[in-house]
PDB file of C-alpha atoms in Angstrom:
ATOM      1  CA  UNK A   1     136.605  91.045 108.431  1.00  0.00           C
ATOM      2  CA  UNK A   2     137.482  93.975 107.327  1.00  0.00           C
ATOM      3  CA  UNK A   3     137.780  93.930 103.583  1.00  0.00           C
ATOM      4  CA  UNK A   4     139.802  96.588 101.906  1.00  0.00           C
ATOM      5  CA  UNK A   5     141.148  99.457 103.866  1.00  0.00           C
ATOM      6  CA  UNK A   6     141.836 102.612 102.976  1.00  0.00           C
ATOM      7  CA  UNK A   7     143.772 105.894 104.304  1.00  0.00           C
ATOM      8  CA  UNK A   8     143.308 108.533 105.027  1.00  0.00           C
ATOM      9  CA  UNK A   9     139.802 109.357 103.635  1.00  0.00           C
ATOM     10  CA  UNK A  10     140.516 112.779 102.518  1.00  0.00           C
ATOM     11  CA  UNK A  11     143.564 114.898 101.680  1.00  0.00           C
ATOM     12  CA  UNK A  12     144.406 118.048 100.710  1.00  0.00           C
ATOM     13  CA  UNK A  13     148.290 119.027  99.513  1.00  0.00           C
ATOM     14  CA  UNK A  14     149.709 121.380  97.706  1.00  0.00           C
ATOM     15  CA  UNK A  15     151.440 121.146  94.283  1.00  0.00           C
ATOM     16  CA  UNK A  16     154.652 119.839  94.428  1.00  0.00           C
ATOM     17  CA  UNK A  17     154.002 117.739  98.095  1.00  0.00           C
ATOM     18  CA  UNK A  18     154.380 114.036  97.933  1.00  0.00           C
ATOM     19  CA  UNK A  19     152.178 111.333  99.746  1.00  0.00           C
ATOM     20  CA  UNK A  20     151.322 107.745  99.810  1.00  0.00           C
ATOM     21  CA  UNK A  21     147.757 106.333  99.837  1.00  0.00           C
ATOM     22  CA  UNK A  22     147.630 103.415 101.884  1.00  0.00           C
ATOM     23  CA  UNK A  23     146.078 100.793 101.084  1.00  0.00           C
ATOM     24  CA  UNK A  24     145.369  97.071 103.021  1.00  0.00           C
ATOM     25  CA  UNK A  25     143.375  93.938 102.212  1.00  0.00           C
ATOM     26  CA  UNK A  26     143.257  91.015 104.862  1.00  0.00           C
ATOM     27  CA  UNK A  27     141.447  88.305 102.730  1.00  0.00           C
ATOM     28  CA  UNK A  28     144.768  86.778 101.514  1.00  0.00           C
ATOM     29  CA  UNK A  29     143.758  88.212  97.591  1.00  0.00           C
ATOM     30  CA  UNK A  30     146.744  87.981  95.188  1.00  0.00           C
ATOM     31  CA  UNK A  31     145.843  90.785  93.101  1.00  0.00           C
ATOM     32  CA  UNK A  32     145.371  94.550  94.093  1.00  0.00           C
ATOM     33  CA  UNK A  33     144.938  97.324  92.004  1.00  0.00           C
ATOM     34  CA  UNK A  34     144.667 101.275  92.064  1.00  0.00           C
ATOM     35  CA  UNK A  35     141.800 103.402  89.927  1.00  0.00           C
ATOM     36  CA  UNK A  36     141.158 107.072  89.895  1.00  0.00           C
ATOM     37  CA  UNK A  37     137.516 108.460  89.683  1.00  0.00           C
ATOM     38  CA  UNK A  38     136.766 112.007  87.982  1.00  0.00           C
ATOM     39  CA  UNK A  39     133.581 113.022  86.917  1.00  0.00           C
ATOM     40  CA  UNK A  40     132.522 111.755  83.644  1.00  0.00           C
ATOM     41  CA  UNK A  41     136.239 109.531  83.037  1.00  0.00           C
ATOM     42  CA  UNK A  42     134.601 106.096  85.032  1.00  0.00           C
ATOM     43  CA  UNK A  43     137.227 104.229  87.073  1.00  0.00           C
ATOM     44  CA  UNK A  44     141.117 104.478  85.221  1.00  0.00           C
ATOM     45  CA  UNK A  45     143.323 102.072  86.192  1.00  0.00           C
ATOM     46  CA  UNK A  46     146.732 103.374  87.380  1.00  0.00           C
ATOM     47  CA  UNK A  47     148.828 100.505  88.325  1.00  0.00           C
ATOM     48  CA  UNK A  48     148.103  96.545  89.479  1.00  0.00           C
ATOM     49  CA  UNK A  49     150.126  93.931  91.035  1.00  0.00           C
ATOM     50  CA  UNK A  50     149.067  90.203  90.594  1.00  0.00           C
ATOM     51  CA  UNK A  51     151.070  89.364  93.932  1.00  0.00           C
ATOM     52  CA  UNK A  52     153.490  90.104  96.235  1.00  0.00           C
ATOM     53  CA  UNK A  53     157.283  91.984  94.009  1.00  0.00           C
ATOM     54  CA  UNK A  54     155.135  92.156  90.852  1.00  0.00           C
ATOM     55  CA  UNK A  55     153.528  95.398  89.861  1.00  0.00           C
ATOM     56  CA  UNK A  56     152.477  96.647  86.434  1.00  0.00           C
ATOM     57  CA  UNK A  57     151.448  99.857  84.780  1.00  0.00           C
ATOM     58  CA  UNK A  58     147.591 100.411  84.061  1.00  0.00           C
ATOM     59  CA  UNK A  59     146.189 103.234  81.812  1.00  0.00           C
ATOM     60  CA  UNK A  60     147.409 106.308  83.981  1.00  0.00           C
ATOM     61  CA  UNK A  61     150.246 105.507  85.824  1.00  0.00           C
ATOM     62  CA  UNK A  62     152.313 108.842  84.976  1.00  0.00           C
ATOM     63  CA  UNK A  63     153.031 110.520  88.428  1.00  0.00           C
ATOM     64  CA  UNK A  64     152.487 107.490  90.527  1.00  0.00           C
ATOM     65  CA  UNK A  65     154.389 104.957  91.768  1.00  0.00           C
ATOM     66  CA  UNK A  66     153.590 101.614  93.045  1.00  0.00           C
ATOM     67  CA  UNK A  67     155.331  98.766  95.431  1.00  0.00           C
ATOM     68  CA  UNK A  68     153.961  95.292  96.481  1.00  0.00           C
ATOM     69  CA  UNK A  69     156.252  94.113  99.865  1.00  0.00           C
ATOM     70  CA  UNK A  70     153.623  92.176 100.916  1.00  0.00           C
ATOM     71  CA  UNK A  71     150.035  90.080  99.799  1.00  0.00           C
ATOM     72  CA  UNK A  72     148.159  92.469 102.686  1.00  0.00           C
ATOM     73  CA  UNK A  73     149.212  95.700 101.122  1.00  0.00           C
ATOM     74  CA  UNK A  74     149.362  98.426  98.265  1.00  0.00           C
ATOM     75  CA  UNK A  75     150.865 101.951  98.939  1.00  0.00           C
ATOM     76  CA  UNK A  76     150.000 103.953  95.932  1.00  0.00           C
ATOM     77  CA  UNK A  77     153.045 107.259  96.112  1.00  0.00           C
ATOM     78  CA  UNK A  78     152.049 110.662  94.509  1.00  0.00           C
ATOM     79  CA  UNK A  79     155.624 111.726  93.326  1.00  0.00           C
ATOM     80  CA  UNK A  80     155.221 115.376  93.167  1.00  0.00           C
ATOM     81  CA  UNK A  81     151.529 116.456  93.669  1.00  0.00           C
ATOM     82  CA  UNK A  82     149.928 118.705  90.671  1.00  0.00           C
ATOM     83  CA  UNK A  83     146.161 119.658  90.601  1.00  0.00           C
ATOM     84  CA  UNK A  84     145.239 117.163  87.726  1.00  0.00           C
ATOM     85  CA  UNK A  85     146.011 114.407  90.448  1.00  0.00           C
ATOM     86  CA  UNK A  86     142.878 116.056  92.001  1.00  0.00           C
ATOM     87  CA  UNK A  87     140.539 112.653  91.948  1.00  0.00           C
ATOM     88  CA  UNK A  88     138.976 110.208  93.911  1.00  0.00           C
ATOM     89  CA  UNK A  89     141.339 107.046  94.670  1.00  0.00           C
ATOM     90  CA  UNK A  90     139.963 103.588  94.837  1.00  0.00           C
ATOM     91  CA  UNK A  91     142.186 100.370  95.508  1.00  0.00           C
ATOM     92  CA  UNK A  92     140.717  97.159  94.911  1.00  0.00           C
ATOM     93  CA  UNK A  93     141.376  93.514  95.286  1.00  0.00           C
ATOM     94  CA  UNK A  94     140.679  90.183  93.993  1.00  0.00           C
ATOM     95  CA  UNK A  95     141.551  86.629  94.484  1.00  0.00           C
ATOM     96  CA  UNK A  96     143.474  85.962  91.315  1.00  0.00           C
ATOM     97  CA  UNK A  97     144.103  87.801  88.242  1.00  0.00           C
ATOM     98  CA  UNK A  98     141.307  90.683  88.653  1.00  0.00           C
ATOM     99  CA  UNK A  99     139.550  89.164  86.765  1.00  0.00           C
ATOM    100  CA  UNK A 100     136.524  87.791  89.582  1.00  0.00           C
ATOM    101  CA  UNK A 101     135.219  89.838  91.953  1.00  0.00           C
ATOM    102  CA  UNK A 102     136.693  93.069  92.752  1.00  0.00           C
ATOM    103  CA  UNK A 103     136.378  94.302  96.390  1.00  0.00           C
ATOM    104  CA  UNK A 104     136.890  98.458  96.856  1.00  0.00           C
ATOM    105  CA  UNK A 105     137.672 100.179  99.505  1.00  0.00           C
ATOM    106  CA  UNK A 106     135.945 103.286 100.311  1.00  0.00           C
ATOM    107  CA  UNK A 107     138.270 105.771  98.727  1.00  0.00           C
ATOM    108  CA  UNK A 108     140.388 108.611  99.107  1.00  0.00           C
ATOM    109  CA  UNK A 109     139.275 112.347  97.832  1.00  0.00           C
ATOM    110  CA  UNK A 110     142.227 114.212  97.383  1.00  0.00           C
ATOM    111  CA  UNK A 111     142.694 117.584  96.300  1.00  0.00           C
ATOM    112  CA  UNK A 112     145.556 119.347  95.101  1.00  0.00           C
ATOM    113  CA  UNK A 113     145.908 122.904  95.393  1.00  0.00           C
TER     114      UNK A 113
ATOM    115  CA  UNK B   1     141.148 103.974  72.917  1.00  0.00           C
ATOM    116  CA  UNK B   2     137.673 103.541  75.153  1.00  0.00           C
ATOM    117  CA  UNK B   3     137.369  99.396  75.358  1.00  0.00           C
ATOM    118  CA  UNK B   4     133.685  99.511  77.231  1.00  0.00           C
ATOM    119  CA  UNK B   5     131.861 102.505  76.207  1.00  0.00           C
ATOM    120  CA  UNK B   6     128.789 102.422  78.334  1.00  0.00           C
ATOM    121  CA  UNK B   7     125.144 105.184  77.562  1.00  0.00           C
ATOM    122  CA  UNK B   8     123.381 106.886  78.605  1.00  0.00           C
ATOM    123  CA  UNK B   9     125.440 108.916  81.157  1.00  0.00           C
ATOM    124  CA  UNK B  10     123.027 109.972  83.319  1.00  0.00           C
ATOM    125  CA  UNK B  11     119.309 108.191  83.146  1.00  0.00           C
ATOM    126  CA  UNK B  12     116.123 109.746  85.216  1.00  0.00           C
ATOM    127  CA  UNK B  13     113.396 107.213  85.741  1.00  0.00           C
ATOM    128  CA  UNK B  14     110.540 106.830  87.531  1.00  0.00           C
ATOM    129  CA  UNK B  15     110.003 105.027  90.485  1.00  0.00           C
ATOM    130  CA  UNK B  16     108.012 101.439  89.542  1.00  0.00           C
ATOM    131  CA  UNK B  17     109.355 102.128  86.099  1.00  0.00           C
ATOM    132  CA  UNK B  18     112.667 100.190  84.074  1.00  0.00           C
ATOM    133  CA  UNK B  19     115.749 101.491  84.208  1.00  0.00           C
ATOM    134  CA  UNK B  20     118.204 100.505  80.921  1.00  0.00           C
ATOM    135  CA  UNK B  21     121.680 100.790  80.717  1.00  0.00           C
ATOM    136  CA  UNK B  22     123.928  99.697  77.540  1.00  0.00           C
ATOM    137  CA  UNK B  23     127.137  99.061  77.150  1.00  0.00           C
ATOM    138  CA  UNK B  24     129.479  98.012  73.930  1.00  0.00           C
ATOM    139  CA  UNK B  25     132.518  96.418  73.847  1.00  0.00           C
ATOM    140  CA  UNK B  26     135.897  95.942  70.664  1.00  0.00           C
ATOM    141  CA  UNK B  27     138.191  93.414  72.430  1.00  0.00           C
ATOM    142  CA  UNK B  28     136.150  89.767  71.125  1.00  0.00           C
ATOM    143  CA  UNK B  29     138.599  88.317  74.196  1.00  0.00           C
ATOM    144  CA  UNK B  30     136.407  89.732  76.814  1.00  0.00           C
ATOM    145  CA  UNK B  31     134.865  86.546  78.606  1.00  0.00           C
ATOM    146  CA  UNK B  32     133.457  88.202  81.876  1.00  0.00           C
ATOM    147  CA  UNK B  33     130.693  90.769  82.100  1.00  0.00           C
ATOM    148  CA  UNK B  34     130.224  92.297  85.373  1.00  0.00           C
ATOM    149  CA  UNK B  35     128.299  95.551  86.811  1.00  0.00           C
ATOM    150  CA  UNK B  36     129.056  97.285  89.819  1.00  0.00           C
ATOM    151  CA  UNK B  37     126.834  99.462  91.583  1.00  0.00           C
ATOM    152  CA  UNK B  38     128.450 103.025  93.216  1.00  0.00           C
ATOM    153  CA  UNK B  39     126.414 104.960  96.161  1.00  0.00           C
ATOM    154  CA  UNK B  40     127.794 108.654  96.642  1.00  0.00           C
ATOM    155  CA  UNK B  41     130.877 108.477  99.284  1.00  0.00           C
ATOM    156  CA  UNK B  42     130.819 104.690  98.991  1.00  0.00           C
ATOM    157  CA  UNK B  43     133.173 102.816  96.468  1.00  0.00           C
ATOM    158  CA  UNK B  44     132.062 100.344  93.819  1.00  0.00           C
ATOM    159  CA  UNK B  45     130.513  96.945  95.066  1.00  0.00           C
ATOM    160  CA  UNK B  46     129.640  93.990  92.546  1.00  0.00           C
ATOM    161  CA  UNK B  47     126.160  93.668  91.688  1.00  0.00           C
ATOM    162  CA  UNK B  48     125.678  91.043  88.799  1.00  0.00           C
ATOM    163  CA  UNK B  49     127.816  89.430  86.250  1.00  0.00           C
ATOM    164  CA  UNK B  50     127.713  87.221  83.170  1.00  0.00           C
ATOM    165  CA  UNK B  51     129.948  85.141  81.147  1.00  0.00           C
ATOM    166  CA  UNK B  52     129.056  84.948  77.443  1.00  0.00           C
ATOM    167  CA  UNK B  53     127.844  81.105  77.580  1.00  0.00           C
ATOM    168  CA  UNK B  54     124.401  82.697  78.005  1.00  0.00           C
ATOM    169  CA  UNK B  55     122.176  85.523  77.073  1.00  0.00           C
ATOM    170  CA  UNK B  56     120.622  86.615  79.957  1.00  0.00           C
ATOM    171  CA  UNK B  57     121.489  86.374  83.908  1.00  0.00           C
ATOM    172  CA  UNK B  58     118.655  87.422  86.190  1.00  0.00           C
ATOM    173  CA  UNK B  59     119.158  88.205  89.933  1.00  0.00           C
ATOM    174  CA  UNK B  60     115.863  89.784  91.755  1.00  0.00           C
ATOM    175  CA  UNK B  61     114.973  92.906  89.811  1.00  0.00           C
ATOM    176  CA  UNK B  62     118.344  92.823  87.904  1.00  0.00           C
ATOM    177  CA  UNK B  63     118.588  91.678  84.666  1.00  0.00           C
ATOM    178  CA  UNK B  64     122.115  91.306  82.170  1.00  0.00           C
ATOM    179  CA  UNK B  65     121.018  90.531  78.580  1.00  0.00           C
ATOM    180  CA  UNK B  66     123.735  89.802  76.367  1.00  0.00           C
ATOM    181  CA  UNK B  67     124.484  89.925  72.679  1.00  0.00           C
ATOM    182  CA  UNK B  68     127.557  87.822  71.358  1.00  0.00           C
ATOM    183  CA  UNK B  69     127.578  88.621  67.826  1.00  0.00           C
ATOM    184  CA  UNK B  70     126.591  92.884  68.450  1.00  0.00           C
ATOM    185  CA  UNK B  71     129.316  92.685  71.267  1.00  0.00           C
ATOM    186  CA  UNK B  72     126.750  94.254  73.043  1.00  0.00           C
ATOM    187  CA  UNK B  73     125.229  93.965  76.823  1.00  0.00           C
ATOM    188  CA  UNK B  74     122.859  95.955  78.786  1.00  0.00           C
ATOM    189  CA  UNK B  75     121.830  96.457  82.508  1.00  0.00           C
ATOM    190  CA  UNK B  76     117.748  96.081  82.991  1.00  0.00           C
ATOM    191  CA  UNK B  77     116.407  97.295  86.933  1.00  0.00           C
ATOM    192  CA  UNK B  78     112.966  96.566  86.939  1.00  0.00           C
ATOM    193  CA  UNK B  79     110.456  98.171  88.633  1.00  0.00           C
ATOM    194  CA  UNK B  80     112.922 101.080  89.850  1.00  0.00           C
ATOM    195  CA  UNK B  81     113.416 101.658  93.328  1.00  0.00           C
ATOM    196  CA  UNK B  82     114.814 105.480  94.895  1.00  0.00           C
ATOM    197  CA  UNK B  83     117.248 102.850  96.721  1.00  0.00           C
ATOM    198  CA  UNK B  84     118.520 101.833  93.300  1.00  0.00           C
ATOM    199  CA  UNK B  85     119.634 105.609  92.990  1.00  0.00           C
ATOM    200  CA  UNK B  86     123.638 104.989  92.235  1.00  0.00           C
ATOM    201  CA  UNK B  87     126.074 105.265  89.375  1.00  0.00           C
ATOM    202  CA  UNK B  88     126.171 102.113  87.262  1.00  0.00           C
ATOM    203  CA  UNK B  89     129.217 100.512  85.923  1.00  0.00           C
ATOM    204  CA  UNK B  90     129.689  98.027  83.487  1.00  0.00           C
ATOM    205  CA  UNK B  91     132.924  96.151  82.926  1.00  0.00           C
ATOM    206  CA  UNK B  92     134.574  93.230  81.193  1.00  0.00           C
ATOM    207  CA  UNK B  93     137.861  91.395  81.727  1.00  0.00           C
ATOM    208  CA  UNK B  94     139.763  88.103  80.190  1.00  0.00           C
ATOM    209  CA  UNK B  95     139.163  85.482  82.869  1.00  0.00           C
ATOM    210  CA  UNK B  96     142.542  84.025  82.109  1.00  0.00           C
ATOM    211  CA  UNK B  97     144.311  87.411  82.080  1.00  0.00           C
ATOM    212  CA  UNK B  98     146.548  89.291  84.086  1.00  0.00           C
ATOM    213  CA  UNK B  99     144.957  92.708  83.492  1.00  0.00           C
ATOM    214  CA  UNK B 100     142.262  93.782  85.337  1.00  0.00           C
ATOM    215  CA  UNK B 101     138.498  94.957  85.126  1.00  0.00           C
ATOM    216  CA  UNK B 102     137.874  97.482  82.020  1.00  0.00           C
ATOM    217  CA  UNK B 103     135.049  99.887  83.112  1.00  0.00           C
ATOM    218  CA  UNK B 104     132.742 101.952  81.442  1.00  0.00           C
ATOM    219  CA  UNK B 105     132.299 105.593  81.982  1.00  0.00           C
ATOM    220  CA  UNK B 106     129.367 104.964  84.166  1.00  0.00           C
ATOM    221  CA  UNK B 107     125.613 105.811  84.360  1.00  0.00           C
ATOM    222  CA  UNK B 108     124.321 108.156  87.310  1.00  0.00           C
ATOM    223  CA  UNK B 109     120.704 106.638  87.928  1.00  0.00           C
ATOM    224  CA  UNK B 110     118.422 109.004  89.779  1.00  0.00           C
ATOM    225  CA  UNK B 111     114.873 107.144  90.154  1.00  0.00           C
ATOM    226  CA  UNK B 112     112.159 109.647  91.101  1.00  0.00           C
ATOM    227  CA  UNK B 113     108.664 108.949  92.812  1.00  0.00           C
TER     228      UNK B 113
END
């Protein structure tokens, strides 16, 4: 069992390059959800879904965007890359709502240079 | 506007000693108290929780005490471990909700021998 999954485990782009963070869950959890980790900000939420076609902004969602196709996965797409998107990415999941447990993955450092 | 603000930000202690973290919450919705537990390179992983139907949750050396009326909750690690060495989340979320966890800014705990 893996848990949650995600790649690549580092990046480095340069401003203006777009990516997508991948992220995948295989315990059947409705709800998924995308933080960012700088030093001294804690974990911000950037966007959720509660379930497959249903995705919602969290508290720093400019720059990012954000599809749900299926229960197992949650891309999280840097439009246009600038250095304040420099961060640690975490994706997490729950069974319902987000509001039990949360399972992370083990993150993504990207830079942006 | 900061919904869990969590002190100190970083706490030295040392090792056989207790380790105290506090955090302070506005939204009086807020029905689930958890903490996570971070180790450097790793992400987040749930270590105790609480719902506000009680005061105080113990599990082994952890310990959540919780204040209803001071909307108020704190993080005891008794007789401090180096192993326990990790940043220190707290969180709350609306069991019911859609939104997910709210986390604090986080405590780095270094405990020294």
């Amino acid at each position: 069992n893996a848990g949650v999954t995600q790649t690549p485990k580092f990046q480095v782009l340069k401003t203006g390059q777009s990516m997508t963070l991948q992220c995948a869950q295989d315990m059947n959890h409705e709800y998924m959800s995308w933080y960012r980790q700088d030093p001294g900000m804690g974990l911000r939420l950037i966007h959720y879904s509660v379930g497959a076609g249903i995705t919602d902004q969290g508290e720093v969602p400019n720059g990012y965007n954000v599809s749900r196709s299926t229960t197992e996965d949650f891309p999280l797409r840097l439009l246009s890359a600038a250095p304040s998107q420099t961060s640690v990415y975490f994706c997490a999941s729950s069974i319902y709502r987000g509001s039990t447990e949360a399972f992370f993955g083990q993150g993504t450092r990207l830079t942006v240079v | 506007q900061q919904q869990v603000k969590q002190s100190p930000q970083s706490l030295i202690v040392q090792k056989g000693g207790i380790s105290i973290i506090n955090c302070a919450y506005e939204n009086t919705a807020f029905d689930y108290f958890p903490w996570y537990q971070q180790f450097p390179g790793k992400g987040p992983a749930l270590l105790i929780a609480i719902r506000p139907d009680v005061s105080e949750k113990k599990e082994g050396r952890f310990t959540i005490s919780f204040n209803k009326s001071a909307k108020q909750f704190s993080l005891h690690i008794m007789d401090s471990q180096p192993g326990d060495s990790a940043t220190y989340f707290c969180a709350a979320s609306v069991l019911s909700g859609n939104t997910p966890l709210v986390f604090g800014k986080g405590t780095r705990l270094s405990v020294i021998a």
